[in-house]
């Protein structure tokens, strides 16, 4: 970053700390060059761009190539400035992703902020939020989305005895009501579909087939809008014991009703799982289909423990 013209490999090996000590210790040049190539790739993997500048008359001749980190990658536009509080918020945002699948991009962003040489204040709040991804399908789907590659996976819908293989163009990963979904084009149905990651019951396989990256544009917004529209069309009327865990959790997304609370939902089976987990703290008033599913889950639990329903 200290030079616009770049440095030759020999200049780097002779001046940069680490290489210089190895040279003084008698390391062979070919070993140093291998170390240099490995370090160069490691830096690129960390999000540090390294340009290779060849001979102007013969760009393919890299014998006297120069290497540089373009400062434009780290410079802020003239009309953008960050206050210390804003920088603290950026650092906080960068630390939200606690999973390796997303933390690499976050670390790269924080590294660029630090490279600006701007001091950052201590955290402005006493705790740091975290977004976690426990679904094993998440990183494979994320990579497939970035590469615009078709994937296949076994998907088990409620009520079906065996999973069915799906072949899709994954467009976006969406977190909705604390659950991860993948929004995709189902190539067998030739229609947009939203799949719950927790129902992917096997490995996600990335194929060699690709698709137009422009399909990803606005996919996340379309997926979220579809889920919100579906939740707005269907709701459950539920009686909840005051002061219970169920009351605390359900009231966050419910509206008060004359008899209990009204909870919007996207998937009746997911809501039935949740309501059954609260045991006697909730009672489903309507719809009947939801009440039957909750009763079935509670009955199965009693029978599984040797009781009589």
Tab-separated table of C-alpha atoms in Angstrom:
chain	number	residue	atom	x	y	z
A	1	UNK	CA	0.000	0.000	0.000
A	2	UNK	CA	2.993	2.306	0.397
A	3	UNK	CA	3.745	2.390	-3.337
A	4	UNK	CA	1.617	3.073	-6.394
A	5	UNK	CA	4.243	1.548	-8.704
A	6	UNK	CA	4.391	-1.738	-6.817
A	7	UNK	CA	7.405	-3.772	-5.689
A	8	UNK	CA	9.221	-6.558	-7.471
A	9	UNK	CA	9.409	-9.968	-5.875
A	10	UNK	CA	13.131	-9.498	-5.163
A	11	UNK	CA	12.443	-6.158	-3.461
A	12	UNK	CA	9.759	-7.747	-1.280
A	13	UNK	CA	11.919	-10.737	-0.357
A	14	UNK	CA	14.790	-8.431	0.540
A	15	UNK	CA	12.872	-5.849	2.549
A	16	UNK	CA	9.738	-7.315	4.104
A	17	UNK	CA	10.129	-8.627	7.635
A	18	UNK	CA	9.988	-12.411	7.689
A	19	UNK	CA	11.483	-12.943	4.246
A	20	UNK	CA	14.527	-10.864	5.144
A	21	UNK	CA	15.220	-12.951	8.247
A	22	UNK	CA	14.866	-16.152	6.240
A	23	UNK	CA	17.353	-14.806	3.680
A	24	UNK	CA	19.857	-13.927	6.407
A	25	UNK	CA	19.424	-17.437	7.831
A	26	UNK	CA	20.515	-18.964	4.512
A	27	UNK	CA	17.148	-19.950	3.013
A	28	UNK	CA	17.313	-20.808	-0.680
A	29	UNK	CA	15.661	-18.458	-3.135
A	30	UNK	CA	13.293	-21.083	-4.543
A	31	UNK	CA	12.032	-21.807	-1.001
A	32	UNK	CA	11.454	-18.078	-0.427
A	33	UNK	CA	9.591	-17.788	-3.716
A	34	UNK	CA	7.332	-20.696	-2.767
A	35	UNK	CA	6.672	-18.984	0.570
A	36	UNK	CA	5.903	-15.757	-1.279
A	37	UNK	CA	3.389	-17.467	-3.601
A	38	UNK	CA	1.683	-19.176	-0.660
A	39	UNK	CA	1.506	-15.940	1.344
A	40	UNK	CA	0.129	-14.113	-1.673
A	41	UNK	CA	-2.744	-16.589	-1.997
A	42	UNK	CA	-3.386	-16.486	1.754
A	43	UNK	CA	-3.686	-12.703	1.644
A	44	UNK	CA	-6.104	-12.880	-1.269
A	45	UNK	CA	-8.175	-15.453	0.623
A	46	UNK	CA	-8.328	-12.991	3.533
A	47	UNK	CA	-9.819	-10.380	1.217
A	48	UNK	CA	-6.633	-8.386	0.562
A	49	UNK	CA	-6.446	-7.676	-3.197
A	50	UNK	CA	-2.966	-8.038	-4.703
A	51	UNK	CA	-2.376	-6.728	-8.217
A	52	UNK	CA	0.296	-8.125	-10.499
A	53	UNK	CA	1.746	-5.539	-12.885
A	54	UNK	CA	3.664	-7.004	-15.812
A	55	UNK	CA	5.768	-5.451	-18.564
A	56	UNK	CA	3.726	-2.872	-20.462
A	57	UNK	CA	5.063	-4.115	-23.788
A	58	UNK	CA	4.570	-7.761	-22.845
A	59	UNK	CA	2.012	-8.115	-20.003
A	60	UNK	CA	2.483	-11.890	-19.934
A	61	UNK	CA	6.166	-11.516	-19.048
A	62	UNK	CA	6.159	-11.690	-15.244
A	63	UNK	CA	9.910	-12.026	-14.693
A	64	UNK	CA	10.095	-8.411	-13.554
A	65	UNK	CA	6.490	-8.162	-12.372
A	66	UNK	CA	5.600	-5.740	-9.641
A	67	UNK	CA	3.067	-6.401	-6.901
A	68	UNK	CA	0.917	-3.921	-5.050
A	69	UNK	CA	-2.175	-3.604	-2.883
A	70	UNK	CA	-4.323	-0.940	-4.609
A	71	UNK	CA	-5.096	1.819	-2.142
A	72	UNK	CA	-8.395	2.480	-3.929
A	73	UNK	CA	-9.687	-0.724	-2.354
A	74	UNK	CA	-9.253	0.847	1.076
A	75	UNK	CA	-9.942	4.510	0.431
A	76	UNK	CA	-13.282	6.043	1.353
A	77	UNK	CA	-15.005	8.378	-1.118
A	78	UNK	CA	-14.306	12.022	-0.340
A	79	UNK	CA	-17.925	12.664	0.672
A	80	UNK	CA	-18.085	9.841	3.247
A	81	UNK	CA	-16.810	10.123	6.792
A	82	UNK	CA	-17.464	7.944	9.831
A	83	UNK	CA	-17.862	9.285	13.331
A	84	UNK	CA	-16.314	7.260	16.191
A	85	UNK	CA	-19.805	6.012	17.140
A	86	UNK	CA	-20.493	4.915	13.558
A	87	UNK	CA	-17.190	3.069	13.422
A	88	UNK	CA	-18.072	1.323	16.675
A	89	UNK	CA	-21.382	0.248	15.127
A	90	UNK	CA	-19.577	-1.111	12.072
A	91	UNK	CA	-17.302	-3.157	14.314
A	92	UNK	CA	-20.321	-4.415	16.216
A	93	UNK	CA	-22.058	-5.370	12.967
A	94	UNK	CA	-18.926	-7.154	11.797
A	95	UNK	CA	-18.945	-9.273	14.934
A	96	UNK	CA	-22.587	-10.331	14.636
A	97	UNK	CA	-21.878	-13.262	12.346
A	98	UNK	CA	-20.458	-15.956	14.610
A	99	UNK	CA	-20.422	-18.728	12.009
A	100	UNK	CA	-17.473	-19.376	9.725
A	101	UNK	CA	-19.721	-19.274	6.643
A	102	UNK	CA	-20.266	-15.536	7.074
A	103	UNK	CA	-17.514	-14.378	9.384
A	104	UNK	CA	-14.894	-14.313	6.582
A	105	UNK	CA	-16.688	-11.468	4.792
A	106	UNK	CA	-17.241	-9.648	8.063
A	107	UNK	CA	-13.569	-9.948	8.999
A	108	UNK	CA	-12.575	-8.672	5.567
A	109	UNK	CA	-14.748	-5.595	6.020
A	110	UNK	CA	-13.316	-4.878	9.473
A	111	UNK	CA	-9.791	-5.346	8.146
A	112	UNK	CA	-10.399	-2.672	5.518
A	113	UNK	CA	-11.714	-0.271	8.163
A	114	UNK	CA	-8.602	-0.828	10.281
A	115	UNK	CA	-6.410	-0.267	7.214
A	116	UNK	CA	-7.785	3.278	7.004
A	117	UNK	CA	-5.863	4.022	10.182
A	118	UNK	CA	-8.919	5.398	11.972
A	119	UNK	CA	-9.099	4.781	15.703
A	120	UNK	CA	-12.172	2.896	16.854
A	121	UNK	CA	-13.760	3.435	20.243
A	122	UNK	CA	-14.588	0.633	22.653
A	123	UNK	CA	-17.904	-1.152	22.108
A	124	UNK	CA	-20.826	1.188	22.709
A	125	UNK	CA	-22.989	-1.468	24.355
A	126	UNK	CA	-22.219	-4.052	26.976
A	127	UNK	CA	-23.019	-7.088	24.873
A	128	UNK	CA	-22.597	-8.233	21.302
A	129	UNK	CA	-25.461	-9.868	19.383
A	130	UNK	CA	-24.792	-13.023	17.384
A	131	UNK	CA	-26.426	-14.595	14.352
A	132	UNK	CA	-25.860	-18.334	14.300
A	133	UNK	CA	-26.400	-20.873	11.566
A	134	UNK	CA	-26.898	-24.422	12.791
A	135	UNK	CA	-28.213	-25.823	9.516
A	136	UNK	CA	-25.537	-27.943	7.780
A	137	UNK	CA	-27.041	-27.063	4.389
A	138	UNK	CA	-26.388	-23.325	4.841
A	139	UNK	CA	-22.731	-22.983	3.722
A	140	UNK	CA	-23.160	-25.205	0.662
A	141	UNK	CA	-26.261	-23.294	-0.440
A	142	UNK	CA	-24.567	-19.968	0.183
A	143	UNK	CA	-21.643	-20.925	-2.031
A	144	UNK	CA	-23.978	-22.242	-4.733
A	145	UNK	CA	-25.880	-18.940	-4.701
A	146	UNK	CA	-22.655	-16.961	-5.060
A	147	UNK	CA	-21.538	-19.192	-7.950
A	148	UNK	CA	-25.021	-19.375	-9.565
A	149	UNK	CA	-24.938	-23.171	-9.572
A	150	UNK	CA	-27.852	-25.635	-9.579
A	151	UNK	CA	-28.094	-27.877	-6.494
A	152	UNK	CA	-29.964	-31.017	-5.515
A	153	UNK	CA	-31.052	-32.140	-2.053
A	154	UNK	CA	-33.478	-34.571	-0.387
A	155	UNK	CA	-36.430	-32.707	1.126
A	156	UNK	CA	-38.942	-34.222	3.551
A	157	UNK	CA	-42.329	-32.525	3.765
A	158	UNK	CA	-44.636	-33.093	6.744
A	159	UNK	CA	-46.923	-36.057	6.221
A	160	UNK	CA	-44.629	-37.729	3.684
A	161	UNK	CA	-42.890	-40.972	4.647
A	162	UNK	CA	-39.817	-40.511	2.452
A	163	UNK	CA	-37.901	-37.458	1.225
A	164	UNK	CA	-38.101	-36.364	-2.386
A	165	UNK	CA	-35.068	-35.174	-4.337
A	166	UNK	CA	-35.315	-31.541	-5.368
A	167	UNK	CA	-33.333	-29.869	-8.162
A	168	UNK	CA	-33.293	-26.096	-7.815
A	169	UNK	CA	-31.609	-22.836	-8.726
A	170	UNK	CA	-30.908	-21.296	-5.288
A	171	UNK	CA	-31.396	-17.521	-5.318
A	172	UNK	CA	-31.381	-16.322	-1.689
A	173	UNK	CA	-31.130	-17.453	1.919
A	174	UNK	CA	-33.782	-15.916	4.171
A	175	UNK	CA	-34.070	-15.889	7.964
A	176	UNK	CA	-37.735	-15.636	8.940
A	177	UNK	CA	-39.145	-16.167	12.436
A	178	UNK	CA	-35.768	-17.552	13.600
A	179	UNK	CA	-35.691	-20.219	10.875
A	180	UNK	CA	-33.605	-20.322	7.701
A	181	UNK	CA	-35.178	-20.797	4.278
A	182	UNK	CA	-33.749	-20.994	0.766
A	183	UNK	CA	-35.692	-19.250	-1.980
A	184	UNK	CA	-35.188	-21.026	-5.277
A	185	UNK	CA	-36.539	-21.928	-8.686
A	186	UNK	CA	-37.724	-25.546	-8.597
A	187	UNK	CA	-36.591	-26.883	-11.969
A	188	UNK	CA	-39.024	-29.796	-11.892
A	189	UNK	CA	-42.060	-27.666	-11.004
A	190	UNK	CA	-40.752	-24.688	-13.041
A	191	UNK	CA	-41.859	-22.336	-10.286
A	192	UNK	CA	-40.472	-20.345	-7.377
A	193	UNK	CA	-40.397	-22.272	-4.120
A	194	UNK	CA	-39.258	-21.563	-0.551
A	195	UNK	CA	-37.672	-24.499	1.274
A	196	UNK	CA	-37.088	-24.759	5.024
A	197	UNK	CA	-33.466	-25.731	5.646
A	198	UNK	CA	-34.373	-27.909	8.624
A	199	UNK	CA	-36.339	-30.170	6.255
A	200	UNK	CA	-33.326	-30.862	4.063
A	201	UNK	CA	-32.515	-34.328	5.378
A	202	UNK	CA	-29.324	-35.124	3.468
A	203	UNK	CA	-26.346	-33.596	1.726
A	204	UNK	CA	-26.758	-30.681	-0.665
A	205	UNK	CA	-24.964	-31.535	-3.923
A	206	UNK	CA	-23.711	-28.745	-6.165
A	207	UNK	CA	-23.954	-29.651	-9.857
A	208	UNK	CA	-21.996	-28.354	-12.830
A	209	UNK	CA	-25.106	-26.688	-14.259
A	210	UNK	CA	-25.215	-22.926	-13.839
A	211	UNK	CA	-27.900	-20.259	-14.220
A	212	UNK	CA	-28.134	-16.559	-15.018
A	213	UNK	CA	-26.833	-14.573	-11.998
A	214	UNK	CA	-29.373	-11.829	-12.739
A	215	UNK	CA	-32.058	-14.144	-11.345
A	216	UNK	CA	-30.651	-13.424	-7.871
A	217	UNK	CA	-31.444	-9.712	-8.109
A	218	UNK	CA	-34.165	-8.834	-5.612
A	219	UNK	CA	-34.715	-12.513	-4.758
A	220	UNK	CA	-34.342	-11.976	-1.022
A	221	UNK	CA	-36.913	-9.180	-0.998
A	222	UNK	CA	-39.364	-11.245	-3.066
A	223	UNK	CA	-38.948	-14.229	-0.762
A	224	UNK	CA	-39.514	-12.211	2.409
A	225	UNK	CA	-42.516	-10.433	0.910
A	226	UNK	CA	-44.013	-13.806	-0.014
A	227	UNK	CA	-43.561	-15.170	3.504
A	228	UNK	CA	-45.034	-12.040	5.071
A	229	UNK	CA	-48.004	-12.143	2.694
A	230	UNK	CA	-48.636	-15.793	3.551
A	231	UNK	CA	-48.468	-15.070	7.295
A	232	UNK	CA	-50.901	-12.175	6.876
A	233	UNK	CA	-53.476	-14.483	5.269
A	234	UNK	CA	-53.529	-17.081	8.041
A	235	UNK	CA	-53.490	-16.795	11.817
A	236	UNK	CA	-54.298	-18.883	14.879
A	237	UNK	CA	-56.417	-17.886	17.855
A	238	UNK	CA	-54.628	-19.111	20.980
A	239	UNK	CA	-55.312	-18.876	24.712
A	240	UNK	CA	-52.087	-18.431	26.678
A	241	UNK	CA	-51.388	-18.665	30.417
A	242	UNK	CA	-50.355	-15.165	31.592
A	243	UNK	CA	-46.741	-14.866	32.691
A	244	UNK	CA	-45.714	-18.147	31.071
A	245	UNK	CA	-42.862	-18.749	28.637
A	246	UNK	CA	-45.458	-19.209	25.899
A	247	UNK	CA	-46.953	-15.802	26.644
A	248	UNK	CA	-43.529	-14.168	26.523
A	249	UNK	CA	-42.479	-15.751	23.219
A	250	UNK	CA	-45.779	-15.663	21.330
A	251	UNK	CA	-46.751	-12.123	22.326
A	252	UNK	CA	-43.736	-10.758	20.439
A	253	UNK	CA	-45.393	-11.520	17.116
A	254	UNK	CA	-49.098	-11.711	18.103
A	255	UNK	CA	-52.017	-9.305	18.236
A	256	UNK	CA	-54.388	-9.213	21.241
A	257	UNK	CA	-57.831	-10.701	20.638
A	258	UNK	CA	-61.079	-10.879	22.620
A	259	UNK	CA	-60.244	-14.484	23.500
A	260	UNK	CA	-56.480	-14.780	23.878
A	261	UNK	CA	-54.060	-13.710	21.132
A	262	UNK	CA	-53.973	-14.070	17.360
A	263	UNK	CA	-50.677	-15.396	15.979
A	264	UNK	CA	-49.862	-15.195	12.235
A	265	UNK	CA	-47.973	-18.164	10.832
A	266	UNK	CA	-46.391	-19.441	7.636
A	267	UNK	CA	-46.298	-23.198	8.230
A	268	UNK	CA	-48.984	-24.948	10.293
A	269	UNK	CA	-46.677	-27.865	11.153
A	270	UNK	CA	-43.925	-25.595	12.458
A	271	UNK	CA	-46.406	-23.685	14.605
A	272	UNK	CA	-47.852	-26.984	15.891
A	273	UNK	CA	-44.359	-28.106	16.918
A	274	UNK	CA	-43.834	-24.861	18.808
A	275	UNK	CA	-47.218	-24.859	20.535
A	276	UNK	CA	-46.891	-28.493	21.604
A	277	UNK	CA	-43.540	-27.667	23.208
A	278	UNK	CA	-45.331	-25.278	25.607
A	279	UNK	CA	-47.506	-28.102	26.977
A	280	UNK	CA	-50.399	-26.855	29.156
A	281	UNK	CA	-49.390	-23.198	28.764
A	282	UNK	CA	-51.396	-22.837	25.534
A	283	UNK	CA	-54.714	-23.961	24.064
A	284	UNK	CA	-55.569	-23.659	20.376
A	285	UNK	CA	-59.038	-22.207	19.793
A	286	UNK	CA	-58.800	-22.142	15.991
A	287	UNK	CA	-58.183	-23.304	13.314
A	288	UNK	CA	-59.266	-26.890	13.859
A	289	UNK	CA	-56.423	-28.278	11.710
A	290	UNK	CA	-53.826	-26.669	13.950
A	291	UNK	CA	-55.529	-27.881	17.143
A	292	UNK	CA	-55.617	-31.446	15.788
A	293	UNK	CA	-51.905	-31.334	14.957
A	294	UNK	CA	-51.013	-30.054	18.440
A	295	UNK	CA	-53.163	-32.759	20.067
A	296	UNK	CA	-51.509	-35.414	17.877
A	297	UNK	CA	-48.056	-34.288	18.989
A	298	UNK	CA	-48.978	-34.252	22.669
A	299	UNK	CA	-50.636	-37.679	22.334
A	300	UNK	CA	-47.545	-39.118	20.668
A	301	UNK	CA	-45.377	-37.715	23.477
A	302	UNK	CA	-47.514	-39.363	26.176
A	303	UNK	CA	-47.551	-42.701	24.350
A	304	UNK	CA	-43.803	-42.573	23.712
A	305	UNK	CA	-43.281	-42.417	27.478
A	306	UNK	CA	-45.524	-45.367	28.195
A	307	UNK	CA	-48.583	-43.382	29.266
A	308	UNK	CA	-52.201	-43.552	28.181
A	309	UNK	CA	-53.401	-40.544	26.171
